[in-house]
Amino acid sequence: MSDADSINLLELDEIKVKLSGLQILDGVTIRVPHGLVTGLIGPNGAGKTTVFNVISGFVKQDSGSVTYDDKRLKHIKAHHLTKMGISRTLQGVGLFSTLTALENVMLGGSAQVRSGILSQSFAMPWTDVETERLRIAAMAALEEMGVADVANRLPSELPYPLQKKVALARALVCDPKLLLLDEPAGGVGAADMADLERLIRSWVPQRTVLLVEHHMELVMSVCDLIWVLDAGKVIAWGTPDEVRNDPAVLAAYLGEDGAA
Ligand SMILES: Nc1ncnc2c1ncn2[C@@H]1O[C@H](COP(=O)(O)OP(=O)(O)OP(=O)(O)O)[C@@H](O)[C@H]1O
Ligand SMILES: [Mg+2]
């Protein structure tokens, strides 16, 4: 595995997860090479978000291993992620409704951030200097996303595509090595889609991206490598062209039995 160790930032090996008695992930092995955009696609309910939950420690696998930066991850707590250089956007938006866009993004730079659900005991125990540093970084991230002008607005005051951009800024603010994006194009229009594609490509190779997305045009144009999940198993992987023409993939999306 020494070759694989040097080219992959993230490796999942034979991950199994059972939830409520159902086998949600059934031996999932996925490789995410350094500095590329890797896609994770599959029909609704395939287990994509669960893969993200395993990587980020929200769900504990029953067996199998996760290796990040050549270290096996064990007992990962969500608040370790920022320190490890892993950042995640949630399916949907997941912004805190009572905080402004800027405050939401500042939270992304803080080790206090957990799953997108405000912890009951949440307080912002930052010193003035930390707060100022976070504010500057958060404004830069909002600027990178082209939404600095909404910094002081509440999420509910913003159209959905802008909320998604604020959520992306929140993921970027800690300068992550690995970005896990769960359906960033969901609810986003065609004009913003082109922006999103440009943005994602601008992050590599400095950053590594693992992208869950249903929008096939975006996936096929933005990804270097794609893994396809269906019913908790990897059914195909390869370049966009390889995956696009794979009979098992076509069958999974059509809801049919394998046609090969
Ligand atoms: N806590 C849970 N308990 C029981 N089943 C769960 C739980 N969480 C998810 N599931 C089930 O696991 C399966 C995979 O869910 P997951 O959210 O990972 O799919 P997904 O590929 O992200 O789907 P989508 O494209 O719709 O977001 C689904 O059938 C879902 O209903
Ligand atoms: Mg999902």
XYZ file of C-alpha atoms and ligand atoms in Angstrom:
292
model
C 0.000 0.000 0.000
C 2.978 2.341 0.097
C 2.232 3.751 -3.352
C -1.368 4.399 -2.410
C -0.286 6.039 0.845
C 1.718 8.622 -1.006
C -0.941 9.660 -3.507
C -4.108 9.533 -1.390
C -4.996 12.104 1.223
C -7.945 9.997 2.341
C -8.625 6.279 2.187
C -11.665 4.377 3.343
C -11.202 0.631 3.557
C -14.057 -1.841 3.744
C -16.299 0.435 5.802
C -19.412 -1.223 7.182
C -22.160 0.694 8.965
C -25.461 -0.639 10.237
C -28.113 1.824 11.417
C -31.424 0.746 12.917
C -30.659 -2.809 11.828
C -30.096 -1.816 8.184
C -26.765 -2.313 6.429
C -26.246 1.249 5.205
C -22.599 0.875 4.126
C -21.511 -2.593 3.125
C -17.743 -2.749 2.678
C -17.057 0.654 1.124
C -13.518 1.267 -0.131
C -12.826 4.724 -1.536
C -9.584 6.530 -2.396
C -9.303 10.311 -2.493
C -6.031 11.403 -4.103
C -4.212 14.553 -3.006
C -4.995 17.707 -4.953
C -7.811 16.369 -7.116
C -11.569 16.767 -7.200
C -13.051 13.363 -6.410
C -16.766 12.796 -6.853
C -18.974 10.492 -4.813
C -22.238 9.890 -6.614
C -25.139 7.489 -6.477
C -28.917 7.407 -6.274
C -30.850 8.800 -3.288
C -30.222 6.729 -0.195
C -27.058 5.117 -1.597
C -25.092 6.074 1.528
C -23.126 9.129 0.366
C -23.897 11.360 3.342
C -23.233 8.408 5.637
C -19.740 8.155 4.130
C -19.208 11.826 5.054
C -20.572 11.119 8.526
C -18.061 8.308 8.988
C -15.127 10.441 7.793
C -16.121 13.246 10.127
C -16.866 11.057 13.124
C -20.629 11.642 13.348
C -21.241 7.966 12.645
C -18.953 5.218 13.930
C -18.295 2.403 11.498
C -18.825 -1.179 12.689
C -15.720 -2.280 10.819
C -13.200 -0.978 8.331
C -10.782 1.917 8.577
C -10.390 5.548 7.599
C -6.873 6.802 6.869
C -6.250 10.520 6.517
C -2.873 12.017 5.755
C -1.297 8.582 6.311
C -2.763 8.310 9.802
C -5.527 5.957 10.743
C -8.418 7.944 12.213
C -9.874 6.527 15.396
C -12.398 8.082 17.760
C -12.647 11.229 15.682
C -14.705 13.923 17.312
C -16.323 16.509 15.121
C -14.427 19.334 16.801
C -11.079 17.743 15.852
C -11.832 18.183 12.188
C -10.819 21.832 11.884
C -7.449 21.109 13.491
C -6.889 18.217 11.100
C -7.635 20.422 8.117
C -10.940 18.764 7.238
C -13.928 20.941 6.462
C -17.413 19.940 5.533
C -20.545 21.507 4.146
C -23.840 19.923 5.127
C -26.477 18.700 2.716
C -28.854 21.667 2.561
C -27.349 24.738 4.207
C -27.013 24.213 7.956
C -26.414 27.846 8.917
C -27.330 29.003 12.404
C -30.466 31.081 11.970
C -29.799 33.504 14.820
C -26.267 34.360 13.708
C -25.319 36.685 10.865
C -23.548 35.375 7.788
C -20.261 36.720 9.162
C -20.762 35.078 12.558
C -21.637 31.794 10.884
C -18.427 31.929 8.884
C -16.409 32.896 11.963
C -17.697 29.755 13.621
C -16.188 27.733 10.783
C -12.764 28.972 11.826
C -13.274 27.969 15.406
C -12.551 24.565 16.918
C -15.863 25.037 18.747
C -17.817 24.203 15.622
C -19.476 20.863 15.799
C -22.035 19.340 13.485
C -24.004 22.310 12.354
C -26.248 22.026 15.356
C -25.656 24.656 17.980
C -24.457 22.978 21.157
C -26.662 23.908 24.092
C -23.784 25.314 26.036
C -22.532 27.284 23.089
C -20.679 30.460 23.846
C -17.959 32.197 21.910
C -15.019 31.927 24.311
C -12.660 33.892 22.127
C -10.311 36.641 23.144
C -10.478 39.982 21.354
C -7.424 39.103 19.293
C -8.859 35.730 18.276
C -12.144 37.356 17.425
C -10.454 39.933 15.243
C -8.348 37.297 13.512
C -11.442 35.213 12.865
C -13.363 38.235 11.619
C -10.659 39.065 9.088
C -10.444 35.448 7.889
C -14.233 35.199 7.693
C -14.524 38.404 5.651
C -11.846 37.078 3.275
C -13.779 33.830 2.854
C -17.023 35.720 2.201
C -15.153 37.832 -0.336
C -13.763 34.731 -2.037
C -17.351 33.527 -2.403
C -18.450 36.935 -3.688
C -20.881 37.539 -0.815
C -19.008 39.956 1.464
C -21.863 42.456 1.079
C -24.252 40.206 3.021
C -21.893 39.751 5.989
C -24.284 41.323 8.477
C -27.478 39.705 7.244
C -29.235 36.755 8.827
C -29.479 33.585 6.727
C -33.271 33.904 6.532
C -32.863 37.264 4.779
C -30.832 35.706 1.975
C -31.956 33.809 -1.121
C -31.029 30.128 -1.016
C -28.066 30.286 -3.441
C -26.504 33.028 -1.291
C -27.005 30.922 1.831
C -25.153 28.117 0.069
C -22.275 30.482 -0.683
C -22.113 31.556 2.959
C -22.018 27.870 3.930
C -19.115 27.355 1.518
C -17.323 30.361 3.001
C -17.764 28.772 6.417
C -16.091 25.621 5.138
C -13.218 27.587 3.589
C -12.395 29.871 6.477
C -10.154 27.412 8.297
C -8.036 26.948 5.167
C -8.794 23.220 4.925
C -6.645 20.590 3.259
C -9.700 18.444 2.576
C -13.115 19.847 1.673
C -16.106 17.530 1.916
C -18.954 19.084 -0.040
C -22.406 17.510 0.296
C -24.529 18.662 -2.642
C -23.197 22.217 -3.015
C -25.240 22.652 -6.205
C -28.561 21.679 -4.617
C -31.077 24.458 -5.236
C -28.541 26.523 -7.179
C -29.373 27.973 -10.608
C -27.452 27.644 -13.861
C -25.475 30.894 -13.502
C -24.297 29.982 -10.012
C -23.463 26.481 -11.239
C -20.799 27.838 -13.594
C -19.384 29.891 -10.681
C -19.361 26.829 -8.481
C -17.478 24.824 -11.052
C -14.853 27.558 -11.416
C -14.520 27.874 -7.661
C -14.095 24.168 -7.032
C -11.435 23.924 -9.731
C -9.660 26.952 -8.231
C -9.221 25.102 -4.918
C -7.167 22.268 -6.390
C -4.380 21.227 -6.258
C -3.713 23.242 -3.064
C -6.795 21.641 -1.538
C -8.337 18.249 -2.038
C -12.068 18.018 -2.674
C -14.507 15.169 -2.129
C -17.793 16.143 -3.735
C -21.204 14.539 -3.286
C -23.511 15.847 -5.967
C -26.568 14.847 -7.961
C -26.074 17.459 -10.647
C -24.442 15.225 -13.254
C -23.282 17.932 -15.616
C -21.337 19.565 -12.803
C -19.961 16.227 -11.543
C -18.781 15.166 -14.975
C -17.084 18.463 -15.741
C -15.542 19.245 -12.359
C -14.339 15.826 -11.141
C -11.037 14.138 -11.942
C -12.162 10.849 -10.456
C -15.586 9.510 -9.505
C -16.753 6.791 -7.134
C -20.272 5.445 -7.504
C -22.233 4.082 -4.579
C -25.448 2.133 -4.795
C -27.234 0.581 -1.822
C -24.146 0.916 0.379
C -21.637 -0.587 -2.065
C -19.179 0.887 -4.545
C -20.415 -0.277 -7.935
C -17.941 1.607 -10.118
C -15.090 4.101 -10.061
C -12.934 5.812 -12.632
C -12.677 8.911 -14.750
C -15.894 10.735 -15.660
C -15.860 9.093 -19.095
C -15.367 5.625 -17.637
C -18.136 6.072 -15.104
C -20.567 7.732 -17.511
C -20.592 4.681 -19.749
C -20.502 1.999 -17.074
C -23.539 -0.300 -17.436
C -23.818 -0.824 -13.668
C -23.955 2.942 -13.147
C -26.571 3.441 -15.841
C -28.620 0.631 -14.336
C -28.375 2.065 -10.811
C -29.615 5.438 -11.999
C -32.423 3.881 -13.984
C -33.372 1.733 -10.994
C -32.905 -1.428 -12.992
C -30.936 -4.603 -12.438
C -27.401 -4.673 -13.859
C -27.594 -4.792 -17.609
C -24.016 -5.922 -18.243
N -29.793 7.250 11.511
C -30.283 6.429 10.572
N -31.022 5.356 10.915
C -31.506 4.522 9.966
N -31.304 4.678 8.659
C -30.586 5.748 8.278
C -30.039 6.666 9.197
N -29.365 7.618 8.510
C -29.504 7.297 7.207
N -30.227 6.187 7.064
C -30.574 5.510 5.804
O -29.355 5.164 5.190
C -29.473 5.217 3.777
C -28.373 6.070 3.234
O -28.600 7.410 3.647
P -27.654 8.609 3.182
O -28.210 9.838 3.768
O -26.238 8.268 3.482
O -27.871 8.550 1.619
P -27.418 9.568 0.484
O -26.701 8.753 -0.561
O -26.702 10.717 1.069
O -28.814 10.010 -0.116
P -29.276 11.437 -0.748
O -28.717 11.478 -2.141
O -30.758 11.338 -0.758
O -28.755 12.518 0.140
C -30.880 5.733 3.487
O -31.702 4.651 3.210
C -31.282 6.394 4.805
O -32.678 6.337 4.975
Mg -27.103 12.708 1.232
